[in-house]
């Protein structure tokens, strides 16, 4: 079944979908955060008395009012719900004010006084790793929060034997998620002591963990509900969960529902961003273009708190040189604490930065050797039974990198158009570039990966499913309904997706890492297979003599000798027989492994293979340029909902365009946020979007129960280097920083002339 389906389409189009701020409850009051102007300071006093006397104010709470842990986190338990003694970045919250109305709460904010002693400020990772630098994290000897490495072979020896060496430095900036809906959290205290949470959140179970840690409560005493979310892209985990925890803190004190709604400035000031990277790459190639050695060093700015930096930088290590064979590599990736806005999960999760660097290294080698960029990639590409830089042998799924590259190249006419590249000559400059990647599926060796689902046939034969994968706008429930429809042979309209909560289904892992369809679908298939087994046993011998003779198709259940029954009849028959047509299923990801000492192991159980190509036109007289065309090809295993897959590809490309062209979250010299709204943070406009063509490659993955993989992140992670390579082909210059622009064209690295063979 290949269809276009969204179970929430009508609500989204008609404006009836309910987002966090759309919820309101009787006697609800409003909380707001209080910030200071400090970036790094030791607090001596937080004075709240004057604010407490303001009209309508019900409570002003500081760290003294927190009943549980003052700090929590996904890895390091370091993020304070309210700061106690040391401000570590300008977005730290020192107090919350709750009042009858939002306006009354806001009016009291300026009455809170924070007295503190200013401490030295660190905003540069290179300064932060020096032994004399002031230490930002608590309980550490220095500012390095993690160090991942890959050690394989002897790169120094192979570098000496290389015919050419490419050595370059690359940088990427802070990038804002730019979701349409800012953070919002609502807490309703029930009479039985249970707290109910609604919020603009990415993963209800993660939010529950934060709330319970800060409030010192058992997990079962908090229920977090899933509902429509106005964008996330990885950005509504830590910060959004802490907003819910602050609302809960006030609700417990006042015994009334509390809403905490962020405005855009607060959201951009406090929420985590994509890690800025500094990357040094040295790569050796043979005269034929074979990659022989790489030595790399990366500094990732974690900001004031750790968040998920150790996880995203782990992916940067495991995929340090992209989808290429290499036997000799030393790679070091460091997460470094500073006083900048803290960094965390963002679509791509450590790979867009390294891809931006190494996909340009590949093109730079092709330029030096006079080779076609496609051919040098094909020469070095991983293929069936290749060994990755972590020692993993790719022998248990279809390694389709060359297939996706050739599809992209043929669709855009890469080889023919490559001959037209201007390289800085003529009145108008034309360039074409490409990039490729393989992306490890799901969490990989950085986490435990499993998911669960349930299916429940009602008395009338209608079917209710629940999957521990949560909707952030990507269409996860729609994909689950389609899978259930295919497996059971029933119409889409007869399958209903339960509005999940942390009380309706067990924790199935966070909705991250492009894992939703693969992991959730795997769990759902297990549940559906178990349901079919229950039905087959119960319908004997009325329908057939053997279980395997009973089939599910065409909205009926078929047996032998022309016998069949409807789902309505089956539902009634089961209940009257006192047999529950209910099943619970799970899927555990195949085994992976990792050695932290040498960066070797089976990092992921499968990979998504991707390629994108871009055409650009530059007007050197005006100093302007535009993207003419983009072609993308992605092997995602199986496309459950092809139009939505293409929507993910187009959306990922557009978000990647922002990272490539315009997006740079600005801070002042001391780390204070300057980009506090979209007038000072430029995301792509409709007029910036070029023609796009997407190709879905389907090599069903044998390790995925439904054959699916993922697409959310692969779509974004290579568009920036593809554009950079096209721009280099047009201008004859290299651009090694993001966002790309022509303002400093004369200062950029000129492309070296090809070697004489």
XYZ file of C-alpha atoms in Angstrom, residues 17-733:
717
model
C -5.360 21.005 16.712
C -4.645 21.825 20.362
C -1.149 22.950 21.242
C 0.099 23.554 24.773
C -1.021 27.170 25.055
C -4.491 26.187 23.811
C -5.120 24.321 27.070
C -6.716 26.177 29.953
C -8.062 24.942 33.273
C -10.264 26.394 36.006
C -8.414 28.541 38.576
C -5.263 28.442 36.425
C -2.551 30.965 37.288
C 0.569 32.047 35.417
C 4.305 31.770 36.054
C 7.204 33.606 34.423
C 10.992 33.200 34.729
C 13.383 35.743 36.202
C 16.831 36.173 34.666
C 19.795 38.282 35.725
C 22.132 40.257 33.500
C 25.138 38.232 34.605
C 26.948 35.701 32.416
C 29.266 34.156 34.993
C 28.929 35.218 38.613
C 28.855 33.993 42.207
C 25.465 34.850 43.733
C 25.531 36.544 47.125
C 21.814 37.308 47.452
C 18.479 36.950 45.658
C 16.060 39.543 47.023
C 12.391 38.755 46.348
C 10.469 40.626 49.049
C 9.504 43.595 46.878
C 8.290 41.296 44.110
C 6.196 39.323 46.593
C 4.310 42.496 47.509
C 3.310 43.268 43.919
C -0.425 43.107 43.030
C -1.672 39.661 42.094
C 1.573 37.868 42.962
C 0.952 34.542 44.661
C 4.506 33.206 44.999
C 8.110 34.043 44.199
C 10.169 30.860 44.297
C 13.937 30.393 44.324
C 16.226 27.417 44.804
C 15.218 27.331 48.469
C 11.737 26.170 47.442
C 12.897 23.160 45.416
C 11.968 19.931 47.266
C 14.054 17.546 45.159
C 17.388 17.766 43.374
C 18.474 21.270 42.405
C 20.095 19.944 39.246
C 19.198 17.272 36.711
C 20.153 16.323 33.176
C 20.189 13.660 30.507
C 23.795 12.635 31.132
C 25.426 14.881 33.732
C 22.994 15.973 36.450
C 24.124 19.575 36.167
C 21.254 21.797 34.951
C 19.564 23.789 37.744
C 15.819 24.272 37.794
C 16.668 27.523 39.610
C 20.228 28.740 40.180
C 21.542 28.516 43.718
C 24.999 30.026 43.980
C 26.653 30.371 40.552
C 25.285 31.732 37.295
C 26.979 29.932 34.399
C 25.329 31.600 31.387
C 23.049 34.531 30.698
C 20.007 32.288 30.315
C 20.125 30.885 33.840
C 16.850 31.366 35.733
C 17.187 32.645 39.311
C 13.491 32.660 40.305
C 9.960 32.139 39.058
C 7.041 34.453 39.806
C 3.475 33.170 39.833
C 0.497 35.513 39.772
C -3.200 35.515 39.048
C -2.490 36.888 35.565
C 0.504 36.786 33.265
C 0.619 40.600 33.184
C 0.845 40.751 36.989
C 3.641 38.187 37.018
C 5.579 40.117 34.365
C 5.194 43.385 36.269
C 6.933 41.858 39.281
C 9.982 40.552 37.411
C 11.998 43.756 37.661
C 11.450 43.837 41.424
C 13.649 40.783 41.963
C 17.223 41.814 42.708
C 20.227 39.566 42.185
C 23.483 40.490 43.852
C 26.570 38.668 42.706
C 30.325 38.777 42.284
C 31.397 38.711 38.638
C 33.650 35.808 37.611
C 35.913 35.478 34.542
C 33.992 34.622 31.370
C 34.969 31.919 28.872
C 33.374 31.976 25.424
C 36.085 30.307 23.320
C 36.722 26.570 23.410
C 40.433 26.930 22.643
C 40.827 29.182 25.669
C 38.623 26.914 27.766
C 40.856 23.845 27.334
C 43.953 25.634 28.604
C 45.144 24.455 32.005
C 44.935 27.954 33.476
C 41.330 28.526 32.412
C 38.646 28.970 35.043
C 36.619 25.750 35.354
C 32.953 26.054 34.377
C 31.499 22.605 35.302
C 31.116 21.683 38.949
C 33.226 18.799 40.183
C 35.576 18.602 37.195
C 39.273 19.295 36.984
C 38.893 21.138 33.670
C 36.437 22.161 30.996
C 36.571 19.029 28.834
C 33.233 17.311 29.462
C 33.932 14.376 27.155
C 36.581 13.015 24.804
C 35.742 10.497 22.091
C 38.460 9.013 19.948
C 38.940 6.684 17.027
C 42.239 4.829 16.827
C 42.854 2.574 13.860
C 46.034 1.737 11.975
C 49.027 4.048 11.641
C 47.923 7.328 10.048
C 51.286 9.039 10.576
C 53.030 6.369 8.529
C 50.395 6.391 5.793
C 50.383 10.193 5.713
C 54.094 10.100 4.909
C 53.373 7.682 2.067
C 50.572 9.814 0.603
C 51.011 11.688 -2.668
C 48.966 14.703 -1.582
C 47.899 16.006 1.805
C 44.835 18.144 2.387
C 44.982 20.147 5.593
C 42.174 22.533 6.527
C 40.328 24.170 9.426
C 36.508 24.385 9.486
C 34.042 26.113 11.795
C 30.292 25.987 12.338
C 28.268 28.357 14.576
C 25.514 28.179 17.158
C 22.283 27.337 15.332
C 18.775 27.898 16.716
C 16.044 25.292 16.159
C 13.581 28.021 15.158
C 10.469 26.026 15.982
C 7.284 28.008 15.496
C 5.845 27.294 18.949
C 7.855 28.528 21.954
C 8.079 26.512 25.153
C 4.967 26.150 27.290
C 4.286 23.964 30.312
C 1.102 23.411 32.306
C 0.775 21.448 35.542
C -2.540 20.424 37.139
C -2.276 19.024 40.686
C -4.952 16.376 41.239
C -6.701 15.753 44.539
C -5.028 12.343 44.802
C -1.575 13.928 44.643
C -0.838 13.017 41.026
C 0.520 15.817 38.816
C -0.752 16.051 35.237
C 1.519 17.782 32.723
C 0.748 19.278 29.313
C 3.523 20.959 27.398
C 5.277 21.839 24.197
C 7.629 18.917 24.662
C 9.436 16.395 22.521
C 9.244 13.325 24.694
C 6.842 12.932 27.633
C 8.963 10.367 29.470
C 12.012 12.628 29.401
C 9.875 15.470 30.769
C 8.609 13.186 33.521
C 12.168 12.332 34.532
C 13.101 16.009 34.835
C 9.929 16.907 36.774
C 10.314 14.017 39.213
C 14.012 14.669 39.772
C 13.486 18.333 40.648
C 10.376 17.744 42.753
C 11.660 14.608 44.467
C 8.684 12.503 43.401
C 8.272 8.886 42.189
C 7.791 8.519 38.450
C 4.321 7.034 38.845
C 3.067 10.216 40.539
C 3.432 12.320 37.374
C 1.474 11.828 34.139
C 2.658 13.669 31.034
C 0.257 13.850 28.096
C 1.136 13.928 24.403
C -0.604 16.406 22.113
C 0.190 18.591 19.107
C 3.650 20.190 19.148
C 4.571 23.178 17.010
C 7.988 21.964 15.926
C 10.909 20.532 17.839
C 13.791 19.275 15.635
C 15.478 17.946 18.777
C 15.039 21.234 20.631
C 12.220 20.494 23.066
C 13.788 18.111 25.496
C 15.924 19.669 28.251
C 14.659 23.266 28.225
C 11.010 22.443 27.535
C 11.040 19.775 30.248
C 12.504 22.224 32.750
C 9.792 24.755 31.886
C 7.234 22.060 32.783
C 9.129 21.346 36.006
C 8.997 25.024 36.989
C 5.254 25.097 36.354
C 4.939 21.965 38.506
C 6.999 23.559 41.274
C 4.531 26.451 41.462
C 1.482 24.195 41.103
C 2.526 22.025 44.060
C 2.997 25.078 46.256
C -0.256 26.800 45.290
C -2.377 23.672 44.717
C -3.711 25.266 41.540
C -3.098 24.686 37.820
C -0.131 26.715 36.598
C 0.847 27.684 33.062
C 4.341 28.902 32.155
C 4.412 30.224 28.581
C 7.691 31.485 27.126
C 7.912 34.408 24.759
C 10.296 34.267 21.804
C 13.084 36.195 23.522
C 13.096 33.909 26.560
C 13.046 30.854 24.339
C 16.002 31.989 22.260
C 17.927 33.251 25.297
C 17.596 30.067 27.338
C 17.057 27.092 25.007
C 19.967 24.961 23.847
C 21.368 25.203 20.297
C 23.339 23.101 17.830
C 26.916 22.688 19.081
C 29.384 25.061 17.397
C 32.381 23.102 16.104
C 36.006 23.853 15.380
C 37.492 21.108 13.224
C 41.058 20.499 12.090
C 41.435 17.855 9.364
C 44.571 16.462 7.779
C 43.988 13.839 5.082
C 46.389 11.939 2.848
C 45.478 10.609 -0.614
C 47.261 8.571 -3.251
C 47.759 10.028 -6.718
C 44.849 7.840 -7.866
C 42.549 9.467 -5.295
C 42.470 6.703 -2.672
C 42.048 7.987 0.884
C 45.023 6.692 2.872
C 45.100 8.497 6.227
C 43.230 11.011 8.375
C 44.221 12.833 11.540
C 41.479 15.059 12.934
C 40.751 17.114 16.015
C 37.401 18.630 16.921
C 36.332 21.013 19.674
C 32.568 21.092 20.234
C 31.247 23.913 22.399
C 28.991 22.380 25.051
C 28.222 25.746 26.593
C 27.419 26.137 30.268
C 25.881 22.675 30.763
C 26.556 19.217 29.356
C 23.100 18.248 28.023
C 23.583 15.745 25.167
C 27.011 16.935 23.995
C 28.708 13.592 24.857
C 26.175 11.775 22.659
C 26.278 14.107 19.647
C 30.071 14.264 19.702
C 30.185 10.460 19.862
C 28.412 10.384 16.496
C 30.954 12.921 15.219
C 33.689 10.459 16.135
C 31.997 7.319 14.802
C 31.214 9.035 11.469
C 34.301 11.252 11.423
C 35.174 10.844 7.739
C 31.767 10.120 6.287
C 30.905 7.036 4.218
C 34.404 6.155 3.074
C 36.787 3.259 3.526
C 39.824 4.105 5.605
C 42.213 1.822 7.450
C 44.362 4.453 9.152
C 42.836 7.196 11.295
C 43.337 9.025 14.566
C 40.332 11.208 15.447
C 39.746 13.149 18.647
C 36.446 14.862 19.424
C 36.144 16.935 22.587
C 33.091 18.458 24.235
C 34.192 21.656 25.961
C 32.345 23.736 28.559
C 32.155 27.518 28.203
C 29.856 30.305 29.421
C 27.984 30.296 26.122
C 24.375 29.172 25.737
C 24.444 25.458 26.296
C 24.243 23.112 23.317
C 22.197 19.966 22.880
C 20.240 17.822 20.469
C 19.433 19.225 17.032
C 18.381 17.368 13.902
C 21.554 15.741 12.606
C 23.128 15.374 16.045
C 26.849 15.834 15.408
C 26.977 14.739 11.773
C 26.122 17.987 9.884
C 29.273 19.598 11.266
C 31.682 16.777 10.404
C 30.029 16.254 7.016
C 30.474 19.952 6.248
C 34.203 19.524 6.824
C 35.059 16.169 5.338
C 32.842 16.331 2.266
C 34.832 19.434 1.351
C 38.097 17.608 2.047
C 37.026 14.996 -0.515
C 36.321 17.701 -3.108
C 39.582 19.471 -2.314
C 41.468 16.235 -3.010
C 39.563 15.800 -6.284
C 40.535 19.358 -7.295
C 44.187 18.740 -6.500
C 44.228 15.496 -8.450
C 42.126 16.713 -11.366
C 39.480 14.091 -10.625
C 35.716 14.166 -10.924
C 34.139 14.592 -7.434
C 31.718 11.741 -8.100
C 34.492 9.372 -9.165
C 36.685 10.045 -6.140
C 33.682 9.354 -3.925
C 32.886 6.112 -5.725
C 36.534 5.068 -5.463
C 36.495 5.489 -1.658
C 32.861 4.615 -0.932
C 31.900 1.900 1.513
C 30.299 -1.020 -0.257
C 29.095 -4.514 0.606
C 31.436 -6.069 3.212
C 33.436 -2.862 3.662
C 34.939 -2.140 7.058
C 34.178 1.245 8.637
C 36.660 3.381 10.563
C 35.315 1.782 13.756
C 36.044 -1.740 12.498
C 32.425 -2.620 11.694
C 31.920 -4.899 8.686
C 28.897 -3.850 6.605
C 27.672 -7.304 5.690
C 24.127 -7.545 7.031
C 22.198 -4.981 5.001
C 22.230 -3.426 1.524
C 25.141 -0.975 1.296
C 23.717 1.338 -1.343
C 26.008 4.372 -1.210
C 27.137 4.096 -4.828
C 23.525 3.532 -5.899
C 22.292 6.741 -4.267
C 25.258 8.759 -5.562
C 24.721 7.569 -9.116
C 20.998 8.273 -8.868
C 21.642 11.838 -7.744
C 24.359 12.400 -10.324
C 22.321 11.077 -13.244
C 19.207 13.002 -12.208
C 20.975 16.345 -12.046
C 23.371 15.682 -14.955
C 26.393 16.064 -12.693
C 29.188 14.943 -15.022
C 28.039 17.063 -17.955
C 27.359 20.145 -15.856
C 30.646 19.813 -13.979
C 32.371 20.872 -17.207
C 30.429 24.166 -17.115
C 31.735 25.304 -13.720
C 33.150 28.842 -13.891
C 35.816 28.716 -11.160
C 35.703 32.488 -10.869
C 35.787 33.344 -14.558
C 33.183 35.219 -16.616
C 30.371 37.652 -15.852
C 28.140 35.104 -14.144
C 29.608 32.157 -12.312
C 28.045 28.694 -12.318
C 28.897 25.777 -10.055
C 27.645 22.317 -9.195
C 28.595 20.300 -6.133
C 27.612 17.158 -4.309
C 27.952 15.436 -0.960
C 27.250 11.966 0.425
C 26.768 10.354 3.808
C 25.925 7.227 5.678
C 24.033 7.743 8.881
C 23.895 5.180 11.640
C 20.310 4.177 12.354
C 18.721 5.008 15.675
C 20.741 5.491 18.886
C 23.556 3.083 18.170
C 26.082 2.247 20.876
C 25.462 5.577 22.633
C 22.306 4.235 24.309
C 19.980 1.319 25.007
C 17.541 1.058 22.142
C 14.133 -0.560 22.497
C 10.497 0.376 21.995
C 7.007 -0.945 22.714
C 3.472 -0.872 21.319
C 0.009 -2.213 22.016
C -2.997 -3.127 19.883
C -6.516 -3.510 21.202
C -9.463 -4.738 19.100
C -12.757 -3.343 20.371
C -16.092 -5.150 20.643
C -17.207 -3.646 17.306
C -14.006 -4.672 15.521
C -12.435 -1.221 15.405
C -8.764 -1.206 16.320
C -6.901 0.959 18.803
C -3.100 1.162 18.676
C -0.588 2.870 20.928
C 3.135 3.174 20.267
C 5.795 4.628 22.532
C 6.933 7.011 19.813
C 5.635 10.535 20.166
C 4.446 12.992 17.574
C 6.461 16.184 17.095
C 4.857 17.014 13.752
C 6.730 14.390 11.733
C 3.713 12.130 11.152
C 4.654 9.195 13.393
C 1.056 8.181 14.260
C 0.149 8.243 10.567
C 3.029 5.902 9.751
C 1.976 3.525 12.529
C -1.627 3.477 11.285
C -0.452 2.699 7.740
C 1.748 -0.155 8.978
C -1.117 -1.604 11.011
C -3.426 -1.302 8.021
C -0.960 -3.199 5.825
C -0.303 -5.960 8.353
C -3.948 -6.548 9.324
C -5.475 -5.832 5.925
C -8.014 -3.324 7.267
C -8.845 0.209 6.039
C -6.978 3.143 7.538
C -10.177 4.639 8.920
C -10.788 1.555 11.090
C -7.514 2.030 12.974
C -7.310 4.680 15.664
C -4.194 6.005 17.376
C -4.511 6.493 21.108
C -3.557 9.859 22.568
C -0.544 8.543 24.449
C 0.673 9.518 27.890
C 3.287 8.271 30.319
C 0.459 6.348 32.031
C -0.836 4.574 28.923
C 2.290 2.815 27.698
C 5.828 2.114 29.005
C 8.810 4.257 28.092
C 10.038 3.324 24.622
C 12.971 5.725 24.404
C 13.138 9.314 23.269
C 11.760 10.466 19.928
C 15.173 11.233 18.473
C 17.796 9.865 16.061
C 15.330 9.286 13.191
C 14.307 6.141 15.068
C 10.527 6.538 15.260
C 9.360 4.526 12.249
C 12.022 1.840 12.568
C 11.779 1.249 16.328
C 8.102 2.067 16.783
C 7.160 0.136 13.667
C 9.182 -2.855 14.842
C 7.374 -2.872 18.196
C 3.994 -2.422 16.523
C 4.620 -5.333 14.135
C 5.453 -7.539 17.097
C 2.189 -6.536 18.791
C 0.193 -7.126 15.601
C 1.791 -10.522 15.027
C 0.903 -11.494 18.598
C -2.659 -10.257 18.073
C -3.018 -12.339 14.924
C -1.817 -15.386 16.848
C -4.465 -14.781 19.545
C -7.156 -14.382 16.908
C -6.100 -17.503 15.005
C -6.206 -19.637 18.145
C -9.633 -18.308 19.124
C -11.184 -18.672 15.675
C -10.398 -22.372 15.377
C -12.130 -24.544 14.292
C -14.911 -22.266 13.010
C -12.755 -20.756 10.261
C -10.083 -23.386 9.654
C -8.468 -26.521 11.038
C -4.964 -25.040 11.342
C -3.828 -21.623 12.552
C -1.643 -20.985 9.515
C -4.702 -21.359 7.274
C -6.257 -18.174 8.676
C -5.371 -15.032 6.699
C -6.011 -11.320 7.227
C -6.832 -9.272 4.122
C -9.448 -7.136 2.402
C -10.945 -6.035 5.725
C -11.903 -9.609 6.638
C -10.453 -12.663 8.311
C -10.377 -15.659 5.946
C -10.233 -19.361 6.678
C -10.658 -22.411 4.478
C -13.556 -23.642 2.346
C -14.675 -20.117 1.537
C -15.267 -19.235 5.178
C -14.586 -15.680 6.419
C -15.813 -13.240 9.034
C -15.727 -9.461 9.399
C -13.701 -7.710 12.075
C -16.970 -6.690 13.706
C -17.942 -10.334 13.984
C -14.471 -11.293 15.203
C -14.536 -8.622 17.926
C -17.894 -9.804 19.257
C -16.861 -13.459 19.079
C -13.684 -12.812 21.084
C -15.365 -10.866 23.859
C -18.257 -13.316 24.144
C -15.652 -16.057 24.515
C -13.991 -13.946 27.251
C -10.749 -13.714 25.282
C -9.121 -10.293 25.045
C -8.079 -9.394 21.486
C -5.211 -7.354 22.922
C -1.472 -7.692 22.493
C 1.630 -5.914 23.715
C 4.737 -5.934 21.533
C 8.317 -4.758 21.725
C 11.399 -4.444 19.576
C 14.955 -4.468 20.820
C 17.517 -3.090 18.412
C 20.155 -5.608 17.282
C 23.299 -5.738 19.355
C 25.916 -3.025 18.931
C 29.260 -2.492 20.634
C 31.796 0.200 21.410
C 35.256 0.410 22.935
C 35.686 3.890 24.376
C 39.465 3.532 24.540
C 40.043 3.061 20.808
C 36.726 3.956 19.195
C 36.251 0.522 17.692
C 33.082 -1.533 17.508
C 29.796 -2.037 15.688
C 28.579 1.498 16.230
C 25.129 1.048 14.621
C 23.125 -1.946 13.496
C 22.329 -0.411 10.093
C 22.852 2.737 8.022
C 20.916 5.132 5.815
C 22.778 6.024 2.595
C 22.307 9.492 1.124
C 23.518 11.816 -1.602
C 22.581 15.362 -2.561
C 23.715 17.670 -5.352
C 23.300 21.425 -5.781
C 23.603 23.964 -8.602
C 24.434 27.603 -7.823
C 24.800 30.853 -9.742
C 26.980 33.743 -8.552
C 26.841 37.366 -9.655
C 30.343 38.649 -8.746
C 29.522 42.236 -9.615
C 26.620 42.389 -7.165
C 28.249 40.044 -4.669
C 25.081 37.921 -4.670
C 24.318 34.308 -5.387
C 21.412 31.900 -5.504
C 20.729 28.191 -5.526
C 19.248 26.994 -8.792
C 18.400 23.371 -8.139
C 18.777 20.555 -5.593
C 18.517 16.802 -6.143
C 18.488 14.339 -3.247
C 18.531 10.533 -3.113
C 18.100 8.561 0.107
C 17.908 4.834 0.779
C 15.505 4.634 3.700
C 14.769 0.913 3.568
C 11.027 1.076 3.026
C 8.869 4.165 2.498
C 5.730 3.667 4.587
C 4.188 6.988 3.555
C 6.085 8.178 0.441
C 4.640 11.720 0.204
C 5.511 12.291 3.857
C 9.000 10.873 3.240
C 9.491 13.428 0.487
C 8.104 16.074 2.809
C 10.778 15.120 5.350
C 13.452 15.317 2.649
C 12.326 18.744 1.465
C 11.957 19.997 5.030
C 15.380 18.711 6.014
C 16.949 20.349 2.980
C 15.309 23.698 3.748
C 16.423 23.552 7.377
C 19.907 22.666 6.167
C 19.775 25.624 3.783
C 19.290 27.869 6.792
C 22.360 26.405 8.486
C 24.322 26.796 5.249
C 23.225 30.240 4.116
C 21.942 32.524 6.857
C 21.683 31.089 10.339
C 24.209 32.250 12.926
C 22.979 32.735 16.479
C 24.748 35.907 17.546
C 26.085 36.613 21.014
C 28.098 39.546 22.319
C 31.707 39.276 23.438
C 30.607 37.987 26.848
C 28.191 35.341 25.573
C 24.904 37.232 25.953
C 22.336 36.337 23.304
C 21.826 39.024 20.663
C 19.566 37.027 18.332
C 16.420 37.195 20.438
C 13.864 37.210 17.615
C 13.621 36.383 13.935
C 14.500 39.908 12.870
C 18.010 39.190 14.191
C 18.118 35.517 13.342
C 17.573 34.881 9.661
C 15.899 31.658 8.593
C 15.185 30.875 4.920
C 12.283 32.696 3.283
C 9.976 31.193 0.678
C 11.869 33.132 -1.990
C 15.119 31.433 -0.914
C 13.820 27.945 -1.673
C 14.966 26.549 -5.045
C 13.578 23.721 -7.144
C 14.024 20.398 -5.329
C 13.800 16.823 -6.546
C 13.735 13.865 -4.158
C 14.365 10.209 -4.965
C 13.396 7.484 -2.528
C 15.564 4.366 -2.785
C 14.076 1.279 -1.140
C 16.342 -1.570 -0.116
C 14.339 -3.149 2.691
C 16.485 -3.551 5.788
C 16.574 -7.154 7.023
C 17.376 -5.996 10.570
C 14.233 -3.877 10.759
C 11.004 -5.884 11.286
C 9.158 -3.633 8.831
C 12.116 -3.040 6.478
C 12.158 0.661 7.361
C 15.011 2.936 8.414
C 14.705 6.721 8.887
C 14.900 10.020 6.995
C 14.461 12.993 9.351
C 18.165 13.648 9.913
C 19.790 12.236 6.739
C 17.824 14.819 4.749
C 19.562 17.704 6.537
C 23.091 16.537 7.184
C 24.762 16.953 3.773
C 23.143 19.937 2.098
C 25.641 22.444 3.575
C 28.759 20.718 2.151
C 27.008 20.159 -1.193
C 26.366 23.903 -1.399
C 29.919 24.700 -0.275
C 31.314 22.425 -2.985
C 29.079 24.027 -5.611
C 30.123 27.485 -4.466
C 33.783 26.504 -4.692
C 33.232 25.209 -8.240
C 31.612 28.521 -9.160
C 34.048 30.925 -7.489
C 37.330 29.030 -7.469
C 37.509 29.630 -3.708
